[in-house]
Coordinates of N, CA and C in Angstrom, one line a residue:
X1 N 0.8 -1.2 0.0 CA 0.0 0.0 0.0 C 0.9 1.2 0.0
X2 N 0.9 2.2 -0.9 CA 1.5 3.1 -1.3 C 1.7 4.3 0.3
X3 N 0.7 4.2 0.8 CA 0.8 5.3 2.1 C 1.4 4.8 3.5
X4 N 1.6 3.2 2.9 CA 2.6 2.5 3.8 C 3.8 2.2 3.7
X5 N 4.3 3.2 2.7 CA 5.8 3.1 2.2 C 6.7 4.0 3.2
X6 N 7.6 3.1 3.9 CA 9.0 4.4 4.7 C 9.3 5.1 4.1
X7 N 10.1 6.4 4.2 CA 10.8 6.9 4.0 C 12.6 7.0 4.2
X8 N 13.3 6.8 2.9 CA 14.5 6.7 3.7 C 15.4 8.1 4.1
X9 N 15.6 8.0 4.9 CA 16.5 8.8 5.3 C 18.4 9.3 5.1
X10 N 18.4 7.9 5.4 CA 20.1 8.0 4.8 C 20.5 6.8 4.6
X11 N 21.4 5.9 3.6 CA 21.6 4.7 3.6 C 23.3 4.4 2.9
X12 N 23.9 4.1 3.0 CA 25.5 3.4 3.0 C 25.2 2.0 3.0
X13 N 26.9 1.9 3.1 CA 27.5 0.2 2.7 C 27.4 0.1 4.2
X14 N 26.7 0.7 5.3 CA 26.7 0.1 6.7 C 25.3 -0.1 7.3
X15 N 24.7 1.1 7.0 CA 23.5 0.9 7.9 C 22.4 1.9 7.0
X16 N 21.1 1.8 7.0 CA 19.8 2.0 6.9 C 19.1 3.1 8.1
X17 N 18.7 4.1 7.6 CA 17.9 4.9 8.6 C 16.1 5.3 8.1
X18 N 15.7 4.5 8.2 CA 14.1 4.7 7.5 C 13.1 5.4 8.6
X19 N 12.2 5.6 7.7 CA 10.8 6.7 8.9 C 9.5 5.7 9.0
X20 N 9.5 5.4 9.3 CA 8.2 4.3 9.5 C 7.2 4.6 9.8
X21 N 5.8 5.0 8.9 CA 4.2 5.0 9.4 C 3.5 4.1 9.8
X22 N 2.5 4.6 10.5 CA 1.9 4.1 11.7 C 1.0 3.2 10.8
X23 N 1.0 1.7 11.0 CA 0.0 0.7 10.7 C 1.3 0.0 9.5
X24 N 2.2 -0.1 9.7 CA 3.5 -0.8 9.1 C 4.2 -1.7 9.9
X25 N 4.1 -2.9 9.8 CA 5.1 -4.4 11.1 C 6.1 -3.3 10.9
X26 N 7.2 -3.5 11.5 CA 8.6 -3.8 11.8 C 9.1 -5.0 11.0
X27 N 8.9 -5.7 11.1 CA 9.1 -7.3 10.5 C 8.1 -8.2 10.4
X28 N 8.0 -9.5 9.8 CA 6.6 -10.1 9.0 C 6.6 -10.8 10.6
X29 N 5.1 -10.9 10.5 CA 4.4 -11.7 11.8 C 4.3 -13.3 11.0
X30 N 3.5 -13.6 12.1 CA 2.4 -14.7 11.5 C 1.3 -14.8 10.8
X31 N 1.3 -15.3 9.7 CA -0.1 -15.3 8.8 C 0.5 -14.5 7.6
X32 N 0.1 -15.4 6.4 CA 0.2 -14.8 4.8 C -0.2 -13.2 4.9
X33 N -1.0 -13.0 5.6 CA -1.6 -11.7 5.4 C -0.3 -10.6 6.5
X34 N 0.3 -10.7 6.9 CA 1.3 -9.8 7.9 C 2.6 -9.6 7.4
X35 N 3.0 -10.2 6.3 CA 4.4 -10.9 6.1 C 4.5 -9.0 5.2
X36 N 3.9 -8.3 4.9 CA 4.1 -6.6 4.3 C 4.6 -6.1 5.6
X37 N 6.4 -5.6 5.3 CA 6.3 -5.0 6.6 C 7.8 -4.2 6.0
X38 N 8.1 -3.1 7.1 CA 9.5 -2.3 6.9 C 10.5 -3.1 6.8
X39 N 11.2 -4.6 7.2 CA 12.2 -5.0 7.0 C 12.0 -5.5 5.0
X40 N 10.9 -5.4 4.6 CA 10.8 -6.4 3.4 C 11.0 -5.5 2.5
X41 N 10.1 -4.2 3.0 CA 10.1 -3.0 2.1 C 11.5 -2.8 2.0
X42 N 11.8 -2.4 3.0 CA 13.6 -1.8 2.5 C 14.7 -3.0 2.0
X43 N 14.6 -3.9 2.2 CA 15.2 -5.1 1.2 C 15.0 -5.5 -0.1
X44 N 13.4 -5.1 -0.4 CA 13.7 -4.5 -1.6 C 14.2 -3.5 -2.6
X45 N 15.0 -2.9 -1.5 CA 15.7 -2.2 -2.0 C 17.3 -1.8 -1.8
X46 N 17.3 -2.4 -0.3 CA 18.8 -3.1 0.2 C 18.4 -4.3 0.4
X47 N 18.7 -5.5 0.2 CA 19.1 -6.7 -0.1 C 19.8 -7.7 1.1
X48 N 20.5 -6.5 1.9 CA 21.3 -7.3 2.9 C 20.3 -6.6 4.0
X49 N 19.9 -5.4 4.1 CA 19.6 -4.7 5.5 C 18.6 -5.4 6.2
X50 N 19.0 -5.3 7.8 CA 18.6 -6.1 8.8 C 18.1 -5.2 9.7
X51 N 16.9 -5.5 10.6 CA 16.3 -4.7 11.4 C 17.2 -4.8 12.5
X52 N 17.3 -3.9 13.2 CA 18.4 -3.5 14.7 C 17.4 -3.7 15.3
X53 N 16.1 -3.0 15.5 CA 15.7 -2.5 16.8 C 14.3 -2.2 16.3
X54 N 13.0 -2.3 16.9 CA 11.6 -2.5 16.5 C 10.7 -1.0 16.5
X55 N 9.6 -1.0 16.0 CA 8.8 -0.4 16.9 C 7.3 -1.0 16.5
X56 N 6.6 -0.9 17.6 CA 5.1 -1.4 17.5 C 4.8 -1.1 15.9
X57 N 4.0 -1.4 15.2 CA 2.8 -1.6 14.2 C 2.6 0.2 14.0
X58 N 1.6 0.3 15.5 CA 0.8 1.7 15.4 C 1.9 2.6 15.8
X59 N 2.9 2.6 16.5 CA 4.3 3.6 16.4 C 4.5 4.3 14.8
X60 N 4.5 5.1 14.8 CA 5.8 5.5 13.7 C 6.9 6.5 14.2
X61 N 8.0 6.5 13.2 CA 9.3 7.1 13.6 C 10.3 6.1 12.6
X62 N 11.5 6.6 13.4 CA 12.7 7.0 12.7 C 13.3 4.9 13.5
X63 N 13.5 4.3 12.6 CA 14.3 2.7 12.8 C 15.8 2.5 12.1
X64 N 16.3 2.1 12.7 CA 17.2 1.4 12.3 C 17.7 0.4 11.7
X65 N 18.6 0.0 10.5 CA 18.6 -1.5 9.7 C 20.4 -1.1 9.5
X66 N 20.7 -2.1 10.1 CA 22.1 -2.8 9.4 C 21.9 -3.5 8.1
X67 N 23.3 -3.3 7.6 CA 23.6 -4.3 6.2 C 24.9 -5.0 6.4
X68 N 24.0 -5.8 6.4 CA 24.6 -7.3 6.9 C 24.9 -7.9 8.2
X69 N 25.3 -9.2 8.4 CA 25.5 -9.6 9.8 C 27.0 -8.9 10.5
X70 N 27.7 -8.6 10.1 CA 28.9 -7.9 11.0 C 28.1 -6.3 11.4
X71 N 27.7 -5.9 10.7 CA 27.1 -4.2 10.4 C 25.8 -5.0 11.9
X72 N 25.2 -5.4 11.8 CA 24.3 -5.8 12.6 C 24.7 -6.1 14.2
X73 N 25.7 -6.8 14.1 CA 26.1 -7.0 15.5 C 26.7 -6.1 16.4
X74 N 27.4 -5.3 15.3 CA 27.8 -4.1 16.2 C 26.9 -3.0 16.5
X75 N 25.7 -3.0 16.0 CA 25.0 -2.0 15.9 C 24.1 -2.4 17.1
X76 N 23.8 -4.4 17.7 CA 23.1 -5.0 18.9 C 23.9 -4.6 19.9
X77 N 25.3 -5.0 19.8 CA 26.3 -4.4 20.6 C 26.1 -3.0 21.5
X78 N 26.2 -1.7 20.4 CA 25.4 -0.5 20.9 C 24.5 -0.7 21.5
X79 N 23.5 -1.1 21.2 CA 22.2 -0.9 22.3 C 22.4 -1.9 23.2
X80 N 22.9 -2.9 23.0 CA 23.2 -3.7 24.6 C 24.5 -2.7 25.2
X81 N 24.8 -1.6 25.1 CA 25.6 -0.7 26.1 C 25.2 0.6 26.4
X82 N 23.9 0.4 25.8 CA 23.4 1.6 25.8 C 23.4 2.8 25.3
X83 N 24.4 2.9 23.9 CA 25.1 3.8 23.6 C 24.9 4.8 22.4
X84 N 23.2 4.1 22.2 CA 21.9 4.9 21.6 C 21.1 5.7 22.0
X85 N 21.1 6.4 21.7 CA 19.8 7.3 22.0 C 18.9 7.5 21.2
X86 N 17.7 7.6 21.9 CA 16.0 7.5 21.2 C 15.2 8.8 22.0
X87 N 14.5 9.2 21.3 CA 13.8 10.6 21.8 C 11.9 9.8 21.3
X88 N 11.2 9.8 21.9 CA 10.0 10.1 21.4 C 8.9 10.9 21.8
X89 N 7.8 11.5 21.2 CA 6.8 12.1 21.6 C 5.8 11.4 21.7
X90 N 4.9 11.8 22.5 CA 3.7 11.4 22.7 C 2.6 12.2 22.9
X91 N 1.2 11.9 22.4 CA 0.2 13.2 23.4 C -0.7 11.9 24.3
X92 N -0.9 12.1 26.1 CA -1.5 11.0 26.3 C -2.5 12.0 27.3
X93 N -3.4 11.1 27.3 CA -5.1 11.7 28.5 C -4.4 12.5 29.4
X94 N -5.4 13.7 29.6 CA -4.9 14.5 30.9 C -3.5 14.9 30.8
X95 N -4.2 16.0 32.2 CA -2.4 16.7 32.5 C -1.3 16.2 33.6
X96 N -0.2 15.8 32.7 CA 0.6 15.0 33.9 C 0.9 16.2 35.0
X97 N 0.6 15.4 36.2 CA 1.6 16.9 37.3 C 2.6 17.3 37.3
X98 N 3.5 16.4 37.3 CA 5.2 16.7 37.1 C 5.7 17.2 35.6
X99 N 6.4 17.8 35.8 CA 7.2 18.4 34.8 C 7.8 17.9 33.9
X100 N 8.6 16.9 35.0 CA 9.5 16.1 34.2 C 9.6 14.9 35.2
X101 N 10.1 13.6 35.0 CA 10.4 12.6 35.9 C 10.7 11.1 35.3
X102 N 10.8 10.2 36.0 CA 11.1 9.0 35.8 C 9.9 7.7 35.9
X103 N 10.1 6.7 35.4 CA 8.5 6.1 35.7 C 9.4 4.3 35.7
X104 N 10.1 3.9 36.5 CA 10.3 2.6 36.6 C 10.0 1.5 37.5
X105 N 9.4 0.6 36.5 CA 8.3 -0.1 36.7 C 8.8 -1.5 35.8
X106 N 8.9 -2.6 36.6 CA 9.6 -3.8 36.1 C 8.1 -4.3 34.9
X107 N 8.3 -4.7 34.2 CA 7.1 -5.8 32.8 C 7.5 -6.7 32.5
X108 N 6.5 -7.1 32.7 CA 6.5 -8.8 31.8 C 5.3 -8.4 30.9
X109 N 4.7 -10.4 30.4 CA 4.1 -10.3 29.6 C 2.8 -11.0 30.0
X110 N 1.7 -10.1 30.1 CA 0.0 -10.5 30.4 C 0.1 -12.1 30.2
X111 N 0.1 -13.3 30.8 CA -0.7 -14.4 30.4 C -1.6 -14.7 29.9
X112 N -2.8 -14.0 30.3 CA -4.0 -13.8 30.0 C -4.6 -13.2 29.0
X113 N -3.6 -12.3 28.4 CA -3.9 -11.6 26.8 C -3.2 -11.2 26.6
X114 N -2.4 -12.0 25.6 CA -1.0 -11.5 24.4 C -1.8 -10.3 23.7
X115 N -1.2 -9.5 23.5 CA 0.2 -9.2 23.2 C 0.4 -8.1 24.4
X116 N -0.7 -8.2 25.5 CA -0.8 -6.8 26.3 C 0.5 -6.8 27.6
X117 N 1.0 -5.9 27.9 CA 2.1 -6.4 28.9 C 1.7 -5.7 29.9
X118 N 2.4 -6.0 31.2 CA 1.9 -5.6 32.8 C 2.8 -5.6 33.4
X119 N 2.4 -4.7 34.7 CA 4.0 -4.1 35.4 C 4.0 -5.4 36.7
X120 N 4.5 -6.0 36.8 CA 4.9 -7.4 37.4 C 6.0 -7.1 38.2
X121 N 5.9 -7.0 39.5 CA 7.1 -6.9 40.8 C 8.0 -7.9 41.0
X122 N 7.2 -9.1 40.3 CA 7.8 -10.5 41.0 C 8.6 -11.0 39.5
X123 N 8.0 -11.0 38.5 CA 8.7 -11.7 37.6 C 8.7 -10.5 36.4
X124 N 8.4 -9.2 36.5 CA 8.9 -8.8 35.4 C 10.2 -8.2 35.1
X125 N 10.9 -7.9 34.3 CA 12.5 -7.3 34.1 C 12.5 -5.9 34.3
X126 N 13.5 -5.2 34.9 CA 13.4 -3.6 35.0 C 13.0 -2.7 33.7
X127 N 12.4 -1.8 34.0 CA 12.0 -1.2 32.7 C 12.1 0.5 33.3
X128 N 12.7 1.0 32.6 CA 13.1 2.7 32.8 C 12.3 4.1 31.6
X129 N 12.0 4.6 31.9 CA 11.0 5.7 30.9 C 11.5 7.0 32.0
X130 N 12.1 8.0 31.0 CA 12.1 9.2 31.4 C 11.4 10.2 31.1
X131 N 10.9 11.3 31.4 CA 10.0 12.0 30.3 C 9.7 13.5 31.0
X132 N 9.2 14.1 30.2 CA 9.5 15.6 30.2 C 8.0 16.1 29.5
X133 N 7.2 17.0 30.5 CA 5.8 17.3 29.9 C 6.6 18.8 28.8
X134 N 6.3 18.8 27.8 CA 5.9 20.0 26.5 C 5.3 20.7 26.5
X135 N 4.2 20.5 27.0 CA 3.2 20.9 26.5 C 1.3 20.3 27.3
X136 N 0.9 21.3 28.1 CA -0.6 21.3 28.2 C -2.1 21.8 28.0
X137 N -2.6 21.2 27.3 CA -4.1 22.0 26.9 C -5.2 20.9 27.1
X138 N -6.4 21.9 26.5 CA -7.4 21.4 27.2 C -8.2 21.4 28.5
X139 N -9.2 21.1 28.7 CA -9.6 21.2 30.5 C -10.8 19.7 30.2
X140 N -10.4 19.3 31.5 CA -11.5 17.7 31.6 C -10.8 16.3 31.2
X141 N -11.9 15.9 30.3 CA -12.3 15.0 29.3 C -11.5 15.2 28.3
X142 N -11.3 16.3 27.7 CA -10.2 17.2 26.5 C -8.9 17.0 26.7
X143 N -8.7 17.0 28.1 CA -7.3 17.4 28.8 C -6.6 16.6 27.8
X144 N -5.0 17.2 27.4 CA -4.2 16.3 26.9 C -2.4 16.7 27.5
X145 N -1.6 15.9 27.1 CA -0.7 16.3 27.3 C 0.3 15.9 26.8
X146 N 1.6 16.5 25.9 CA 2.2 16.2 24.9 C 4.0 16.3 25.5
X147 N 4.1 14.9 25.3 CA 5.3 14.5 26.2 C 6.6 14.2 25.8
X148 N 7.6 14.4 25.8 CA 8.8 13.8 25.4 C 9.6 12.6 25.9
X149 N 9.8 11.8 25.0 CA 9.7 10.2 27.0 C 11.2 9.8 25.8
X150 N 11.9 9.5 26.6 CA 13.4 8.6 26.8 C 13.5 6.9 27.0
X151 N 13.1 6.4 26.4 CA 13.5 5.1 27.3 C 14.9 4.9 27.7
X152 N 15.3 4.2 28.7 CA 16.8 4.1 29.0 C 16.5 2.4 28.7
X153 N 15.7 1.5 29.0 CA 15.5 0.3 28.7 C 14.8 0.0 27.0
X154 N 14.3 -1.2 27.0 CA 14.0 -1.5 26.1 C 12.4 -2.2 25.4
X155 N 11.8 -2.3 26.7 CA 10.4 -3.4 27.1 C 9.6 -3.3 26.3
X156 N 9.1 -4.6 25.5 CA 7.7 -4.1 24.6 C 7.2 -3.5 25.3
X157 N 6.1 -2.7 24.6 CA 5.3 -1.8 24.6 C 5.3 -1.1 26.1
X158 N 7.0 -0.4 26.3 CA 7.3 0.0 27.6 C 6.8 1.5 27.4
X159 N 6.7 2.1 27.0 CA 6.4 3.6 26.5 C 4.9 3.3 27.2
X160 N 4.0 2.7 26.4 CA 2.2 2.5 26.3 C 2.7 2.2 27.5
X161 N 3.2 1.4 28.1 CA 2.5 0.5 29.7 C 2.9 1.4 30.8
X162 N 4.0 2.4 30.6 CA 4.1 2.9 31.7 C 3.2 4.5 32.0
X163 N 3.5 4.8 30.4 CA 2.1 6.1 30.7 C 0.7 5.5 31.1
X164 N 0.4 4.5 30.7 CA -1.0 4.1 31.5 C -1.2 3.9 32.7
X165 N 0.2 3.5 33.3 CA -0.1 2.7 34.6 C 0.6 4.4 35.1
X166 N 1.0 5.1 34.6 CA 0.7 6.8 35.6 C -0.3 7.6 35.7
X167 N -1.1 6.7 35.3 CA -2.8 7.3 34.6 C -3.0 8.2 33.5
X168 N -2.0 8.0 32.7 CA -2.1 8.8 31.4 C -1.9 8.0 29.7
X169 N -3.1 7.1 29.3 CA -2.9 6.5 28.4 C -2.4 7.2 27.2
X170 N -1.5 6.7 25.9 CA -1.5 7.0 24.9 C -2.8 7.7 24.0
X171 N -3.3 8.5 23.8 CA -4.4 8.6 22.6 C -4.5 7.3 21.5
X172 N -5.5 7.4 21.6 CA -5.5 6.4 20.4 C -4.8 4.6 20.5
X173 N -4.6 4.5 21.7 CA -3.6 3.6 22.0 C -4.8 2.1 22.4
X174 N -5.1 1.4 21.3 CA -6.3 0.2 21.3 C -6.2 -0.9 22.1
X175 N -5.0 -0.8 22.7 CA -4.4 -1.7 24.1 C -4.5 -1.5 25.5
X176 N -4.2 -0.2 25.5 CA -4.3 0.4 27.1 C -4.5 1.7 27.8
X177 N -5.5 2.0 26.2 CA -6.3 3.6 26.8 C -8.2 3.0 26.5
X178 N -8.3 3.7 27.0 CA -10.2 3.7 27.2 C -10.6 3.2 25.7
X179 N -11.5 2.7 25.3 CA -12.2 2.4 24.0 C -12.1 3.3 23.2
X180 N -12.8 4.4 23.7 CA -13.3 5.6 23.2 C -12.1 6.8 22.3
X181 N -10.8 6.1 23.0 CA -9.8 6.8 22.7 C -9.4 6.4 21.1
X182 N -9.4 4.9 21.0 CA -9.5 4.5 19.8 C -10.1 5.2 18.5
X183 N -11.5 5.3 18.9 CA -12.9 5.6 18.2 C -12.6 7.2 17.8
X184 N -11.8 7.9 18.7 CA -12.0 9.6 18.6 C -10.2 9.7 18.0
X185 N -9.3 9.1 17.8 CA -7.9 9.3 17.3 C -8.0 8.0 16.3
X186 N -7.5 8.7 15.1 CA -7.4 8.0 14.1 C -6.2 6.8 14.2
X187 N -5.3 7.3 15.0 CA -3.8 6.6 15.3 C -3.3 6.7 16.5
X188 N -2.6 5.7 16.9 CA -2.1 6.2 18.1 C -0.6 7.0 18.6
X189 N -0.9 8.1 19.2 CA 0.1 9.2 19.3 C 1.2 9.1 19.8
X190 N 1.9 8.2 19.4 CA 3.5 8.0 19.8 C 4.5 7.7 18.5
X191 N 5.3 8.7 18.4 CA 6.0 8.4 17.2 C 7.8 9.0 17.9
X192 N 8.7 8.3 17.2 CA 10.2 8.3 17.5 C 10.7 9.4 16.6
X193 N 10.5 10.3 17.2 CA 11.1 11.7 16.7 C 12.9 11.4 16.4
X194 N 13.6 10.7 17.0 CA 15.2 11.0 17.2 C 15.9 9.7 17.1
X195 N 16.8 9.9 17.2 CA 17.9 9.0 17.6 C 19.2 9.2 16.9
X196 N 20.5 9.0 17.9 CA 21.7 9.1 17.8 C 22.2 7.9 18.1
X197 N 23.5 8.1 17.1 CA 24.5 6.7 18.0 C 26.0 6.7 17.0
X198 N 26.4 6.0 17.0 CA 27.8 6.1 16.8 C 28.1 5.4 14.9
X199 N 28.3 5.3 14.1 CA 28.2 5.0 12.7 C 29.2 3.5 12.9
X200 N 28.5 1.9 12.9 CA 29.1 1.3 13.3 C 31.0 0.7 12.3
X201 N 30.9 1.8 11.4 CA 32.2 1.2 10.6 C 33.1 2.8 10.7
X202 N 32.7 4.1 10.4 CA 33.5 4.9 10.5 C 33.6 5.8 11.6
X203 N 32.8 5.1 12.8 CA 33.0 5.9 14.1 C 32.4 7.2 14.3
X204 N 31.8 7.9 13.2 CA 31.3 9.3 13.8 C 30.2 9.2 14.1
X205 N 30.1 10.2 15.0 CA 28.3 10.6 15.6 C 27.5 10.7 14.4
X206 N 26.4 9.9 14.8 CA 25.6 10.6 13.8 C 23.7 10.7 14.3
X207 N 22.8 11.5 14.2 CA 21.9 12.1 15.0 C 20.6 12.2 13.3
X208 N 19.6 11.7 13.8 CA 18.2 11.9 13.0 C 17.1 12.3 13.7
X209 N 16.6 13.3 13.2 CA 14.8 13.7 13.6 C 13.4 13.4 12.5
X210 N 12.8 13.2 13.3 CA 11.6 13.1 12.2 C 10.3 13.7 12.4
X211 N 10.2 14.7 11.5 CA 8.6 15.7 12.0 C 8.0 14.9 12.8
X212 N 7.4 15.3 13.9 CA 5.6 14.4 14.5 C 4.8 14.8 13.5
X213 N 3.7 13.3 12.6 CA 3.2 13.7 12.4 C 1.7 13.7 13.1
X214 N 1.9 14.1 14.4 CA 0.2 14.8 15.2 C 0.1 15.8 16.0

């Protein structure tokens, strides 16, 4: 589908920087019908590029793809040291109080309903979200608030679980905001504005943004 096409950003003999819209896998699921997704799209056009690092379906933003398996492992390498950085926005229900703050809260994965995850004291893994309010409008029902969030971790759908469980669901988010939220936001409002990290063959910095589009 033509309005589910990435955008590339910048591409070399090392790595892939594409823009990903919202209702595009990351990589093929299960089922004939899932297998259209950003690792296939940009393979046909790089050949070797490999996805580094995900984002949900209804996410869009800025991903990462190595070419090839050496380009790949160093680029796993990076994010197993941390030594990425990710920026994203969000608008979620109501006005957060704090300004700015931390929200860590260990997840696992719901038994009870894949694919939804839950903050679990006993058996889930640390999970870290930093975040910085932008922006407040609205009064009530209306209220919204437009956030800048950090992960320092990695957790499915760690972004969605931990604004909900601070009482501030994603908009639009069909997992873990109200019904209604779905029904009134065409998409859900979290998209990967940024990311930095180190160029894994010639060592320089290198830094991407990507309009929000909401």
């Amino acid at each position: 589908m033509p309005h589910l096409a990435p955008a590339i950003l910048f591409a070399d003999d090392a790595i892939v920087v594409a823009d990903k819209p919202a209702g595009l896998l990351s990589q093929p699921a299960r089922g004939e019908e899932r297998q259209d997704c950003l690792e296939a799209r940009v393979q046909a056009l790089y050949d070797d590029a490999l996805l580094v690092h995900r984002l949900d379906m209804a996410t869009s933003g800025l991903i990462l793809l190595a070419r090839g398996p050496e380009m790949l492992r160093r680029m796993n390498a990076a994010f197993a040291q941390r030594t990425v950085g990710k920026r994203y926005v969000a608008s979620v229900h109501g006005h957060v109080t704090n300004d700015s703050g931390e929200i860590d809260l260990p997840l696992a994965a719901d038994p009870d309903n894949n694919p939804r995850q839950i903050v679990d004291a006993v058996n889930g893994r640390r999970a870290l979200t930093r975040y910085r309010v932008v922006a407040r409008s609205g009064e009530g029902a209306d209220a919204v608030s437009r956030m800048e969030l950090k992960p320092v971790t990695g957790r499915t759908h760690q972004l969605r679980v931990h604004l909900m469980s601070l009482g501030h669901p994603i908009l639009g988010d069909v997992l873990y905001a109200p019904p209604e939220s779905a029904v009134l936001n065409a998409r859900m409002h979290l998209h990967a504005a940024w990311i930095a990290f180190i160029h894994p063959e010639r060592r320089v910095p290198m830094t991407f943004e990507s309009v929000v589009p909401f």
